[in-house]
Amino acid sequence: MPRFTIIVPSHGVAGRLSQALDSVLGQSFGDLELIPVCGGPDAPAAEVAAGHAERDSRVVPVDSPPSAGLSGARNAGVAAATGAYVLFLDGDDLLLPGALAALDARLARTADPDVLYAEHERAPWWEGEPTRPAAALLSGAPRGAFAPEEFPELTGVALPAWSAAYRRAFLTEHGLAFPDGYFTDVGWAGRIMPAAGRLAVLRQAVVRHRLRRQGSRLNLPGPHQHALLDQVESALVRAAEQGLAADRTRALFEQLFTLVLKTVSRPERLPSGHRAFFRRAGRLYRAHRPAGYRAPAGSLGVQHRLLAAGAYTAFRALRGANRASAGVAARVPRPRALGTRLHYARQLRRPLDPDLAVFCAYWGRGYACNPAAIHAKARELAPHIRSVFLVEADQVHAMPEGVDHAVIGSRRSWEVLARATYLVNNANFADAVVKRPGSVHLQTQHGTPLKRMGVDQAAYPVVAAATGSFARLLARVDRWDYNLASNRHSTETWERAFPGAHEILEYGYPRNDVYYTATADDVARIRRELGVPEGSTAVLYAPTHRDYHTGFETGLDLEAFCRAAGEDVVVLLRAHYFYDRGGRHGGGRIIDVTSHRSSEDVCLAADALVTDYSSIMFDYANLDRPVVVYADDWDVYRETRGVYFDLLETPPGAVARTPEELARVFRDGSYAGREATAARAAFRARFCQFDDGRAAERVVRRVLLGEPPESIPPVIPLPERIPAPTATLVRS
């Protein structure tokens, strides 16, 4: 029997779950069992848990359906536990170094009590200076093990469930389990404390609780707030049935109603039913108020008395219940021109158009990327949706025929932004755009992240300076309802880099659908349009932007590369879109395709890809064609820009560090050899998870047509997908 079982519910925290599990497995005290509780084998966290289980036999994942909630996950973990003591850890929190050793030592000194409470750290989401909110309460506890009557203030209500170690035999003997529903920690404390016979306290933090930027889900507005009163009533009834001592009853009562008053004083948490909540809370207060109970002094005491009297109107006046409207002024739209600003404000007062969708890609650079692919599929599957694409004035000429568009900054652009129900972008709309109730914002992203993104850029000064205000960035993130991911790596990264309340859709990138739907004729046509000579090997060279350079540098003598690589090699040069000036240059065996509208067309035309650290490698891998990483400045890029994984350890193919090495891998054929092919297969398995040719359909059905998740077409397994044919097959 292990000394400890640590139970880690993981629903909705896949992005940080690895860190939580590693914080347990890295403990100096190793006599443990780790149970990650996943929502099922296909849940985002299941892959993380399975990977840890493969590496460490102490990891024993179990499943609990998301519908069972946090309580169901924890109860499933307890049912599977074999340890002498049970601990709970949220999937986005950390077990601090030395925690288990300290707990074990304290349990030994106190002769294994039923419950050992410990301090915890409360860390801001930006990893700021942590606090210890339980320190003041626990400091007053007796030094050794003690009976609950000796320290009645320790009711457990003021502490989260993961702030203690519980003797498993004690839980089993009393049939203790987490109650269903919300605020389950309150109900858990109400069950634990009347049953516990011996307690102890560890005055050392064992858990680092990392606050979510969007706050606790329990604090969000909604009818679930009424569940707090269910848990409060259950705890008070159980205490009465157990004949709890008067001192303990008074402490429990006061701490429970402190929680109730926090909700009562925040009417924004209860958009409807606030009066009913107040009245029920008052009835519970009067029914369970201990004999001789005296309300606390000061403002809190006044709130107690008003609640006991059922004085709802007076309570609202005291607490200023109209605070919910105070933020309206901060949302005043601010387009630059006064006339446009007033026009936008007027449009915001009009109702949303349920059939209007606005699309934009790359800050208005044209009809491209995921928004274009979704737009095209919407015309097929949702013809009732009227779509408007936003573009800069200098890109109007490049818009496809029949695509309705508006110039960014024009009065019409602000009008459709004000009234559209659906807004789709692969970057972000202007800061002045207001997220209206009922509107749906879809962030599609425009690449799988190798380099650091979002708030993860804060630790890299060069990048952070270019990013600008992170507060403004996060304000834009707060408008998102959905965020798109093409692989599980992206899911985990987006969760950390763009913390918010949006839902991540693991549907794949719609722009990559064409890699599975294009035909041999399409490939041949695109090569002719780009001017690729018949019979040649077209190598796409697509370097990324470098924050420490002020302009575009190819990093290669491309003419020299062509001469050294072989007679039939031509290069398709595609610079980062930051350097697209609409021109076209190059000559001989160099074809500049930077200004070509579709990067997907360019990829289809290429027989192989050479890139450095561009996210194009993740998209191109769908074609199952050779990829070569040219990493001449990897060390500088990694330290300056920041990356999420070591590309050179898990590359999509051959790696070259010098021009000579790059030419050689093409000259001797190793760019497409056995080792390169094996590396590409592993890379595709990791990063091409959800791209199968039907991503746009899934997005349109879920977001624009509102179909339920269970009816969305499933992702086709990777071995069953057939990528578009290469030019070799076209010629044959």
XYZ file of C-alpha atoms in Angstrom:
732
model
C 0.000 0.000 0.000
C 1.519 3.358 -0.985
C 1.674 6.066 1.649
C -0.161 8.633 -0.514
C -2.642 8.625 -3.375
C -2.796 11.951 -5.199
C -5.982 12.433 -7.248
C -5.819 14.998 -10.067
C -9.050 15.869 -11.946
C -8.055 17.081 -15.388
C -11.149 18.286 -17.255
C -10.429 21.604 -18.975
C -6.809 21.913 -17.798
C -4.858 19.945 -20.409
C -2.501 22.860 -20.961
C -1.023 22.687 -17.470
C -1.697 19.075 -16.552
C 1.845 17.947 -17.389
C 3.227 20.447 -14.904
C 0.842 19.254 -12.201
C 1.706 15.586 -12.730
C 5.426 16.324 -12.909
C 5.219 18.225 -9.618
C 3.953 15.013 -7.991
C 6.311 12.567 -9.670
C 9.281 14.827 -8.908
C 8.716 14.690 -5.136
C 11.633 13.536 -3.014
C 9.189 11.229 -1.192
C 8.347 8.579 -3.764
C 5.968 6.179 -1.997
C 2.926 7.362 -3.886
C 0.197 6.561 -6.339
C -0.863 9.235 -8.838
C -4.375 9.068 -10.291
C -5.130 11.564 -13.089
C -8.889 11.531 -13.733
C -9.720 12.115 -17.394
C -12.989 12.683 -19.203
C -12.463 9.640 -21.425
C -9.847 8.215 -23.803
C -10.419 10.993 -26.344
C -10.280 13.857 -23.846
C -7.410 16.336 -24.318
C -5.920 15.371 -20.957
C -6.029 11.628 -21.632
C -3.017 11.757 -23.924
C -1.005 13.641 -21.299
C -1.985 11.171 -18.581
C -1.254 8.171 -20.792
C 2.209 9.513 -21.595
C 3.039 9.828 -17.904
C 1.656 6.351 -17.229
C 3.966 4.889 -19.875
C 6.975 6.484 -18.202
C 6.067 5.812 -14.568
C 4.177 2.798 -13.195
C 2.955 4.884 -10.231
C 0.589 6.732 -12.584
C -2.815 5.043 -12.845
C -5.281 7.067 -14.977
C -9.008 6.569 -14.485
C -11.979 7.937 -16.416
C -14.921 9.986 -15.233
C -17.376 11.581 -17.680
C -17.284 15.394 -17.806
C -21.000 15.346 -16.987
C -20.106 13.998 -13.526
C -18.247 17.223 -12.805
C -15.488 17.811 -10.305
C -17.204 15.780 -7.595
C -17.578 12.772 -9.880
C -13.924 12.968 -10.897
C -12.725 13.111 -7.312
C -15.030 10.301 -6.225
C -13.821 8.137 -9.096
C -10.270 8.766 -7.955
C -11.071 7.839 -4.358
C -12.758 4.624 -5.506
C -9.567 3.614 -7.323
C -7.164 4.754 -4.582
C -5.016 2.300 -2.639
C -2.884 4.720 -0.607
C -3.070 5.148 3.156
C -3.756 8.869 2.699
C -5.609 10.629 -0.094
C -4.737 14.076 -1.425
C -6.483 16.094 -4.107
C -4.710 18.385 -6.563
C -6.365 20.486 -9.256
C -4.951 19.805 -12.706
C -3.609 23.331 -13.127
C -1.987 23.550 -9.668
C 1.368 22.318 -8.371
C 2.490 20.173 -5.466
C 5.370 22.149 -3.994
C 8.822 20.531 -3.678
C 9.190 18.541 -0.460
C 5.430 18.556 0.173
C 4.956 14.802 0.539
C 8.028 14.417 2.740
C 6.708 17.153 5.048
C 3.239 15.594 5.143
C 4.658 12.145 5.897
C 6.820 13.483 8.725
C 3.926 15.430 10.241
C 1.594 12.415 10.035
C 4.180 10.260 11.798
C 4.598 12.805 14.591
C 0.832 13.095 15.107
C 0.063 9.339 14.943
C -1.869 9.401 11.678
C -4.925 11.631 12.301
C -8.100 11.420 10.221
C -7.349 14.718 8.493
C -4.118 16.695 8.249
C -4.710 20.277 7.107
C -1.835 22.193 5.499
C -1.179 25.673 4.218
C -1.145 26.503 0.516
C 0.157 29.249 -1.735
C -2.231 31.347 -3.785
C -0.355 32.537 -6.876
C -1.662 35.182 -9.328
C -2.146 33.926 -12.874
C 0.828 35.998 -14.093
C 3.061 34.097 -11.613
C 3.299 37.049 -9.261
C 4.142 36.962 -5.565
C 2.069 34.233 -3.859
C 0.163 34.645 -0.600
C -0.803 32.123 2.100
C -4.501 32.701 2.841
C -4.807 29.813 5.343
C -1.807 30.783 7.458
C -3.729 32.998 9.898
C -6.392 30.358 10.558
C -4.017 27.413 10.957
C -1.587 29.333 13.164
C -4.038 29.096 16.046
C -4.303 25.305 15.972
C -2.824 23.109 18.746
C 0.713 21.858 18.190
C -0.003 18.142 18.091
C -2.991 16.035 17.075
C -6.247 17.303 18.564
C -9.965 16.677 18.726
C -12.132 19.080 16.674
C -13.652 20.507 19.865
C -10.224 21.837 20.867
C -10.110 24.151 17.858
C -13.702 24.747 16.644
C -12.615 27.456 14.184
C -11.229 24.729 11.926
C -14.439 23.744 10.112
C -12.871 23.137 6.726
C -15.405 25.420 5.041
C -12.834 28.164 4.579
C -10.305 25.746 3.065
C -10.305 24.014 -0.333
C -10.460 20.217 -0.453
C -6.888 20.038 -1.756
C -5.488 21.726 1.352
C -5.505 18.509 3.396
C -4.504 14.854 3.461
C -7.330 12.446 4.355
C -6.894 8.988 5.889
C -8.477 6.698 3.328
C -9.756 4.227 5.922
C -11.543 7.130 7.641
C -13.262 8.071 4.370
C -14.248 4.469 3.723
C -15.529 3.786 7.245
C -17.865 6.778 7.114
C -18.823 6.419 3.433
C -17.669 9.962 2.746
C -17.866 11.281 -0.810
C -18.052 14.625 -2.567
C -21.649 15.774 -3.099
C -22.880 16.351 -6.626
C -23.202 19.770 -8.150
C -21.378 23.042 -7.690
C -19.576 24.297 -4.571
C -18.735 20.693 -3.812
C -15.842 21.698 -1.511
C -18.342 23.325 0.853
C -20.440 20.170 0.955
C -17.309 18.044 1.401
C -16.233 20.067 4.452
C -19.750 19.743 5.846
C -19.389 15.951 5.663
C -15.791 15.646 6.817
C -15.837 17.739 9.983
C -18.718 16.099 11.889
C -17.162 12.674 11.251
C -13.497 13.443 11.996
C -12.211 12.380 15.394
C -8.575 13.536 15.277
C -7.075 16.416 13.345
C -3.629 17.899 12.862
C -2.130 20.898 11.096
C 1.019 21.345 9.009
C 2.183 24.961 9.007
C 3.891 24.631 5.647
C 2.526 25.247 2.169
C 2.168 22.028 0.171
C 0.151 23.227 -2.865
C 0.629 26.193 -5.142
C -2.836 27.182 -6.295
C -2.481 29.042 -9.581
C -5.385 31.378 -10.084
C -7.026 31.482 -13.480
C -6.947 34.828 -15.191
C -10.693 34.570 -15.797
C -11.235 33.695 -12.142
C -12.995 30.731 -10.613
C -15.761 29.159 -12.651
C -17.867 29.252 -9.500
C -17.826 33.051 -9.562
C -19.278 33.279 -13.052
C -22.883 34.489 -13.346
C -25.560 31.871 -13.677
C -28.188 29.744 -11.985
C -25.480 27.465 -10.570
C -24.997 30.064 -7.817
C -28.138 28.702 -6.153
C -26.256 25.427 -5.564
C -24.272 27.200 -2.833
C -27.394 27.285 -0.688
C -27.966 23.567 -1.316
C -24.500 22.797 0.035
C -24.922 25.182 2.961
C -28.240 23.618 3.929
C -26.802 20.120 3.657
C -23.862 21.022 5.888
C -26.086 22.639 8.540
C -28.559 19.748 8.549
C -25.757 17.193 8.897
C -24.205 19.174 11.754
C -27.548 19.204 13.580
C -28.024 15.464 13.050
C -24.545 14.753 14.400
C -25.192 16.853 17.503
C -22.185 19.083 16.876
C -20.951 20.987 19.942
C -22.169 24.573 20.282
C -18.769 26.168 19.622
C -18.294 24.136 16.474
C -21.853 24.852 15.293
C -21.372 28.610 15.720
C -18.069 28.561 13.795
C -19.567 26.483 10.999
C -22.644 28.718 10.779
C -20.622 31.928 10.629
C -18.171 30.652 8.022
C -20.949 29.278 5.812
C -22.868 32.534 5.842
C -19.727 34.508 5.147
C -19.647 32.607 1.851
C -23.359 33.226 1.298
C -23.008 36.958 1.880
C -20.186 37.167 -0.661
C -22.634 35.942 -3.294
C -25.569 37.985 -2.030
C -23.463 41.144 -2.207
C -22.556 40.473 -5.840
C -25.868 40.570 -7.720
C -24.019 40.323 -11.036
C -23.436 36.647 -10.237
C -27.210 36.137 -10.293
C -28.603 37.890 -13.369
C -31.974 36.425 -12.437
C -33.277 35.078 -9.161
C -31.233 37.336 -6.898
C -34.240 38.181 -4.726
C -35.188 34.490 -4.457
C -31.601 33.638 -3.483
C -31.647 36.312 -0.776
C -34.972 35.168 0.643
C -33.958 31.506 0.754
C -30.643 32.453 2.377
C -32.575 34.421 4.991
C -34.833 31.447 5.736
C -31.801 29.188 6.173
C -30.187 31.785 8.410
C -33.188 31.976 10.689
C -33.777 28.218 10.742
C -30.200 27.263 11.630
C -28.972 30.242 13.654
C -27.404 28.790 16.821
C -28.973 29.711 20.134
C -27.432 32.854 21.528
C -25.553 33.589 18.303
C -24.313 37.180 18.069
C -23.596 38.641 14.645
C -20.076 40.007 14.074
C -19.361 43.692 14.484
C -19.115 46.300 11.754
C -20.443 46.201 8.221
C -20.466 42.399 8.130
C -22.719 42.372 11.183
C -25.121 44.764 9.481
C -25.315 42.395 6.526
C -26.053 39.511 8.902
C -28.924 41.412 10.488
C -30.427 42.489 7.171
C -30.255 38.924 5.879
C -31.882 37.593 9.041
C -34.663 40.198 8.695
C -35.213 39.441 4.999
C -34.644 43.142 4.236
C -33.779 42.714 0.581
C -34.288 46.330 -0.524
C -32.188 47.691 2.310
C -29.441 45.181 1.614
C -29.272 46.177 -2.066
C -29.022 49.817 -1.097
C -26.239 49.073 1.382
C -24.148 47.082 -1.035
C -24.717 49.280 -4.091
C -26.299 46.558 -6.174
C -26.200 48.625 -9.326
C -22.438 48.195 -9.690
C -23.010 45.913 -12.663
C -23.680 48.910 -14.868
C -20.499 50.739 -13.799
C -18.391 49.192 -16.547
C -20.504 50.501 -19.383
C -18.458 53.671 -19.789
C -15.311 51.639 -20.312
C -16.888 49.959 -23.332
C -17.493 53.128 -25.339
C -16.262 52.384 -28.867
C -13.440 54.566 -30.147
C -12.902 54.423 -33.888
C -10.571 57.258 -34.809
C -12.860 59.546 -36.789
C -15.578 61.238 -34.746
C -18.242 60.715 -37.415
C -17.377 57.018 -37.715
C -17.344 56.697 -33.943
C -20.846 58.106 -33.680
C -22.016 55.915 -36.566
C -20.631 52.807 -34.852
C -22.283 53.770 -31.563
C -25.637 54.112 -33.327
C -25.220 50.730 -35.013
C -24.479 49.108 -31.662
C -27.955 50.122 -30.503
C -29.528 48.184 -33.356
C -30.264 44.463 -32.937
C -27.766 41.862 -34.084
C -28.364 40.432 -37.542
C -28.684 36.655 -36.939
C -27.564 35.848 -40.497
C -24.580 38.193 -40.799
C -20.975 37.032 -40.507
C -17.809 39.129 -40.758
C -14.476 37.584 -41.764
C -10.945 38.954 -41.717
C -7.479 37.456 -42.231
C -3.997 38.763 -41.408
C -5.224 42.240 -40.415
C -6.970 42.715 -43.745
C -4.279 41.373 -46.100
C -6.834 39.641 -48.292
C -8.934 36.547 -48.833
C -6.751 33.932 -47.195
C -6.089 31.326 -44.525
C -8.674 29.756 -42.239
C -11.238 32.576 -42.510
C -11.312 32.190 -46.309
C -11.719 28.422 -46.075
C -14.554 28.774 -43.551
C -16.164 31.474 -45.691
C -16.111 29.194 -48.742
C -17.589 26.255 -46.840
C -20.277 28.476 -45.310
C -21.457 29.422 -48.801
C -21.973 25.719 -49.416
C -23.428 24.511 -46.093
C -25.023 27.688 -44.716
C -26.161 29.722 -47.743
C -28.502 31.777 -45.562
C -25.472 33.384 -43.897
C -24.548 36.723 -45.479
C -20.793 37.123 -45.246
C -18.633 40.223 -45.517
C -14.831 39.997 -45.740
C -12.848 42.920 -44.317
C -9.746 43.961 -46.275
C -7.359 46.863 -46.518
C -7.936 49.242 -49.416
C -4.853 48.043 -51.312
C -6.150 44.448 -51.320
C -9.578 45.078 -52.785
C -8.339 44.274 -56.294
C -7.322 40.772 -55.183
C -10.677 39.755 -53.730
C -12.291 36.824 -55.570
C -15.292 37.605 -57.684
C -18.571 37.286 -55.834
C -17.105 37.769 -52.338
C -18.773 40.696 -50.598
C -16.178 42.840 -48.852
C -15.705 46.113 -47.017
C -12.602 48.250 -46.571
C -11.292 48.285 -43.018
C -12.034 51.632 -41.357
C -14.930 52.492 -43.648
C -18.366 53.284 -42.273
C -19.686 50.035 -43.715
C -16.975 48.005 -41.990
C -17.992 49.440 -38.621
C -21.644 48.869 -39.430
C -21.207 45.155 -40.141
C -18.894 44.764 -37.138
C -21.587 46.259 -34.935
C -24.408 44.084 -36.214
C -22.813 40.749 -37.147
C -23.704 37.746 -35.040
C -20.570 35.893 -36.188
C -17.049 37.348 -36.316
C -14.209 35.180 -37.644
C -10.546 36.183 -37.665
C -7.116 34.542 -37.700
C -5.534 37.508 -35.903
C -7.694 39.984 -33.978
C -10.227 42.636 -34.727
C -9.487 46.226 -33.742
C -9.452 47.018 -30.033
C -12.456 49.279 -30.508
C -14.695 46.382 -31.581
C -17.286 45.689 -28.869
C -18.188 42.122 -27.929
C -21.965 42.279 -27.929
C -24.124 39.843 -25.947
C -25.282 37.160 -28.345
C -22.426 37.597 -30.810
C -20.029 34.715 -31.482
C -16.319 35.372 -31.996
C -14.190 32.615 -33.541
C -10.409 32.885 -33.380
C -8.962 30.514 -35.984
C -5.233 31.214 -35.391
C -2.842 31.016 -38.346
C -0.323 28.390 -37.404
C 0.802 25.740 -34.962
C 3.023 27.376 -32.330
C 6.714 26.569 -32.206
C 7.643 30.052 -31.025
C 6.260 31.556 -27.833
C 2.875 33.214 -28.153
C 0.560 35.481 -26.169
C 1.432 36.093 -22.546
C 4.227 33.514 -22.813
C 6.180 36.183 -24.693
C 6.510 38.303 -21.553
C 9.812 36.661 -20.598
C 11.463 37.612 -23.917
C 12.168 41.369 -23.982
C 12.630 41.769 -27.734
C 9.334 40.073 -28.472
C 7.468 41.634 -25.557
C 8.424 45.120 -26.748
C 6.982 44.395 -30.178
C 3.835 42.825 -28.747
C 2.815 45.942 -26.870
C 0.338 45.986 -24.023
C -0.454 42.530 -22.692
C -3.524 44.009 -21.013
C -4.874 44.999 -24.425
C -3.960 41.591 -25.805
C -5.945 39.890 -23.046
C -8.877 42.249 -23.586
C -8.991 40.974 -27.170
C -8.783 37.381 -25.948
C -11.791 38.040 -23.722
C -13.907 38.565 -26.842
C -13.289 35.040 -28.110
C -15.990 32.400 -27.784
C -14.072 29.728 -29.695
C -10.407 29.145 -30.478
C -9.289 26.663 -33.120
C -6.596 23.989 -32.715
C -5.134 21.606 -35.281
C -3.392 19.334 -32.770
C -3.237 18.615 -29.063
C 0.022 20.556 -28.735
C -1.835 23.681 -29.863
C -4.679 23.014 -27.427
C -2.264 22.938 -24.519
C -0.315 25.965 -25.756
C -3.349 28.168 -26.430
C -4.650 27.435 -22.937
C -1.467 28.868 -21.413
C -0.701 31.606 -23.928
C -4.226 33.028 -24.244
C -5.920 32.485 -20.863
C -9.618 33.114 -21.154
C -13.080 31.610 -20.899
C -13.368 30.539 -24.557
C -13.781 26.960 -25.775
C -11.023 25.345 -27.812
C -12.305 23.429 -30.849
C -10.034 20.550 -31.856
C -11.351 20.543 -35.405
C -8.190 21.110 -37.457
C -7.304 24.083 -39.641
C -9.787 24.668 -42.473
C -7.035 26.102 -44.687
C -5.377 22.670 -44.640
C -8.439 20.864 -46.015
C -7.135 21.385 -49.535
C -4.123 19.180 -48.819
C -6.536 16.240 -48.822
C -9.050 17.410 -51.405
C -6.776 18.718 -54.202
C -6.393 16.522 -57.280
C -3.490 15.785 -59.609
C -4.946 18.271 -62.084
C -5.021 20.949 -59.380
C -1.341 20.377 -58.614
C -0.368 20.523 -62.286
C -2.403 23.703 -62.831
C -0.861 25.497 -59.858
C 2.665 24.626 -60.972
C 1.949 26.054 -64.419
C 0.511 29.247 -62.912
C 3.609 29.710 -60.755
C 5.936 29.079 -63.665
C 7.527 25.870 -62.381
C 9.367 24.243 -65.311
C 8.094 20.843 -66.386
C 10.139 18.004 -64.916
C 11.864 20.121 -62.273
C 12.009 19.544 -58.508
C 10.372 22.535 -56.857
C 11.784 23.303 -53.405
C 9.730 25.752 -51.378
C 11.967 27.958 -49.216
C 9.852 29.676 -46.539
C 11.848 31.306 -43.720
C 10.090 32.920 -40.779
C 10.290 36.410 -39.365
C 13.022 37.210 -36.838
C 12.244 39.767 -34.200
C 15.909 40.714 -33.934
C 16.160 41.636 -37.660
C 14.726 44.812 -39.125
C 14.135 43.464 -42.630
C 13.899 40.312 -44.683
C 17.047 38.261 -45.096
C 16.910 34.994 -46.997
C 19.738 33.500 -44.965
C 20.818 31.583 -48.072
C 22.431 32.205 -51.447
C 19.576 30.555 -53.313
C 21.292 30.539 -56.713
C 24.277 28.796 -55.163
C 21.948 26.310 -53.484
C 20.314 25.466 -56.808
C 23.659 24.900 -58.498
C 24.874 22.671 -55.662
C 21.605 20.766 -55.120
C 21.105 19.534 -58.682
C 20.289 20.533 -62.229
C 16.553 20.024 -61.907
C 16.089 22.038 -58.669
C 14.170 25.322 -58.680
C 13.319 27.359 -55.584
C 9.937 28.842 -54.747
C 10.806 31.713 -52.408
C 8.062 32.702 -50.004
C 9.054 35.329 -47.450
C 7.060 35.885 -44.254
C 3.888 37.880 -44.880
C 5.391 40.786 -42.938
C 7.609 41.355 -45.992
C 4.961 41.017 -48.695
C 5.049 44.284 -50.604
C 2.986 43.028 -53.513
C 5.929 42.804 -55.883
C 7.515 39.821 -57.527
C 11.215 39.470 -58.074
C 13.843 36.807 -58.641
C 14.939 35.134 -61.821
C 16.498 32.065 -63.307
C 15.841 29.169 -61.014
C 14.406 31.377 -58.248
C 10.647 32.020 -58.406
C 9.394 34.569 -55.870
C 5.928 33.548 -54.696
C 5.760 35.838 -51.645
C 2.864 37.860 -53.024
C 0.871 34.835 -54.175
C -2.449 34.933 -52.323
C -2.531 31.318 -51.228
C 0.250 29.664 -49.249
C -1.699 26.438 -49.685
C -1.292 26.652 -53.477
C 2.427 27.196 -53.075
C 2.726 24.162 -50.802
C 0.792 21.986 -53.234
C 3.186 22.991 -56.007
C 6.331 22.142 -54.019
C 8.001 18.735 -54.032
C 9.839 19.525 -50.804
C 9.959 22.251 -48.165
C 12.979 23.994 -46.693
C 12.219 26.216 -43.735
C 13.819 27.347 -40.553
C 11.275 27.770 -37.756
C 8.165 28.787 -39.693
C 4.843 27.232 -38.759
C 4.400 26.366 -42.421
C 6.206 23.098 -41.638
C 3.225 21.894 -39.585
C 0.810 22.573 -42.444
C 3.088 21.159 -45.127
C 3.525 17.948 -43.138
C -0.067 17.091 -44.053
C 1.144 16.488 -47.619
C 3.587 13.826 -46.387
C 6.340 15.287 -48.564
C 9.956 15.876 -47.514
C 10.714 18.714 -45.099
C 14.211 19.987 -44.337
C 14.920 22.287 -41.383
C 17.649 24.828 -42.134
C 18.674 25.925 -38.637
C 21.728 28.111 -39.060
C 20.809 30.375 -36.092
C 18.729 28.041 -33.929
C 20.522 28.912 -30.677
C 20.002 32.644 -31.184
C 16.385 32.207 -32.240
C 15.570 29.914 -29.312
C 17.057 32.276 -26.729
C 15.688 35.463 -28.280
C 12.234 34.410 -29.462
C 11.517 31.512 -27.112
C 10.151 28.152 -28.270
C 7.828 25.484 -26.876
C 9.944 22.471 -27.774
C 13.370 21.618 -29.191
C 12.760 21.397 -32.921
C 16.152 19.846 -33.603
C 15.362 16.930 -31.290
C 12.018 16.174 -32.964
C 12.315 17.593 -36.507
C 9.950 16.838 -39.409
C 12.861 15.531 -41.504
C 16.509 16.185 -42.203
C 18.290 19.048 -40.421
C 21.009 21.246 -41.941
C 23.022 23.872 -40.074
C 25.119 25.252 -42.979
C 24.512 25.941 -46.688
C 26.849 23.082 -47.541
C 24.865 20.605 -45.428
C 21.625 21.788 -47.007
C 22.922 21.305 -50.548
C 24.314 17.899 -49.657
C 21.037 16.426 -48.352
C 19.414 17.256 -51.691
C 22.373 16.134 -53.770
C 22.632 12.722 -52.090
C 18.853 12.254 -51.679
C 18.916 11.951 -47.886
C 16.301 14.716 -47.620
C 13.820 12.025 -48.698
C 15.649 9.020 -47.250
C 14.645 6.479 -44.634
C 15.634 8.505 -41.569
C 13.950 11.644 -42.856
C 10.786 9.686 -43.659
C 10.677 8.157 -40.170
C 11.128 11.584 -38.567
C 8.337 12.976 -40.729
C 5.981 10.155 -39.738
C 6.505 10.880 -36.028
C 6.079 14.606 -36.653
C 2.816 14.047 -38.559
C 1.444 11.824 -35.808
C 2.033 14.605 -33.296
C 1.069 17.690 -35.265
C -1.402 16.591 -37.977
C -3.901 15.100 -35.550
C -7.061 16.918 -36.592
C -6.332 18.027 -40.179
C -8.198 15.553 -42.384
C -9.925 17.582 -45.096
C -13.141 18.244 -43.141
C -12.086 20.942 -40.693
C -14.067 23.723 -42.386
C -17.196 21.580 -42.364
C -16.833 20.922 -38.645
C -16.394 24.630 -37.913
C -19.374 25.708 -40.009
C -21.646 23.089 -38.514
C -20.689 23.882 -34.922
C -20.256 27.664 -35.007
C -22.496 28.942 -37.785
C -25.195 26.260 -37.774
C -25.136 25.612 -34.040
C -25.079 21.833 -34.316
C -24.276 19.964 -31.070
C -20.728 18.623 -30.581
C -21.852 15.001 -30.772
C -23.196 15.480 -34.311
C -19.973 16.977 -35.721
C -18.125 14.667 -38.179
C -15.306 12.844 -36.365
C -11.675 13.245 -37.406
C -10.494 10.660 -39.928
C -7.562 8.627 -38.518
C -4.199 9.630 -39.955
C -3.473 6.262 -41.662
C -6.754 6.524 -43.573
C -6.101 9.967 -45.041
C -4.826 10.363 -48.596
C -2.865 13.585 -49.209
C -2.910 15.395 -52.530
C -0.569 13.775 -55.109
C 2.898 15.140 -55.747
C 4.076 16.537 -59.051
C 5.862 13.250 -59.775
C 2.516 11.484 -59.848
C 1.106 14.262 -62.010
C 3.862 13.762 -64.599
C 3.398 10.003 -64.594
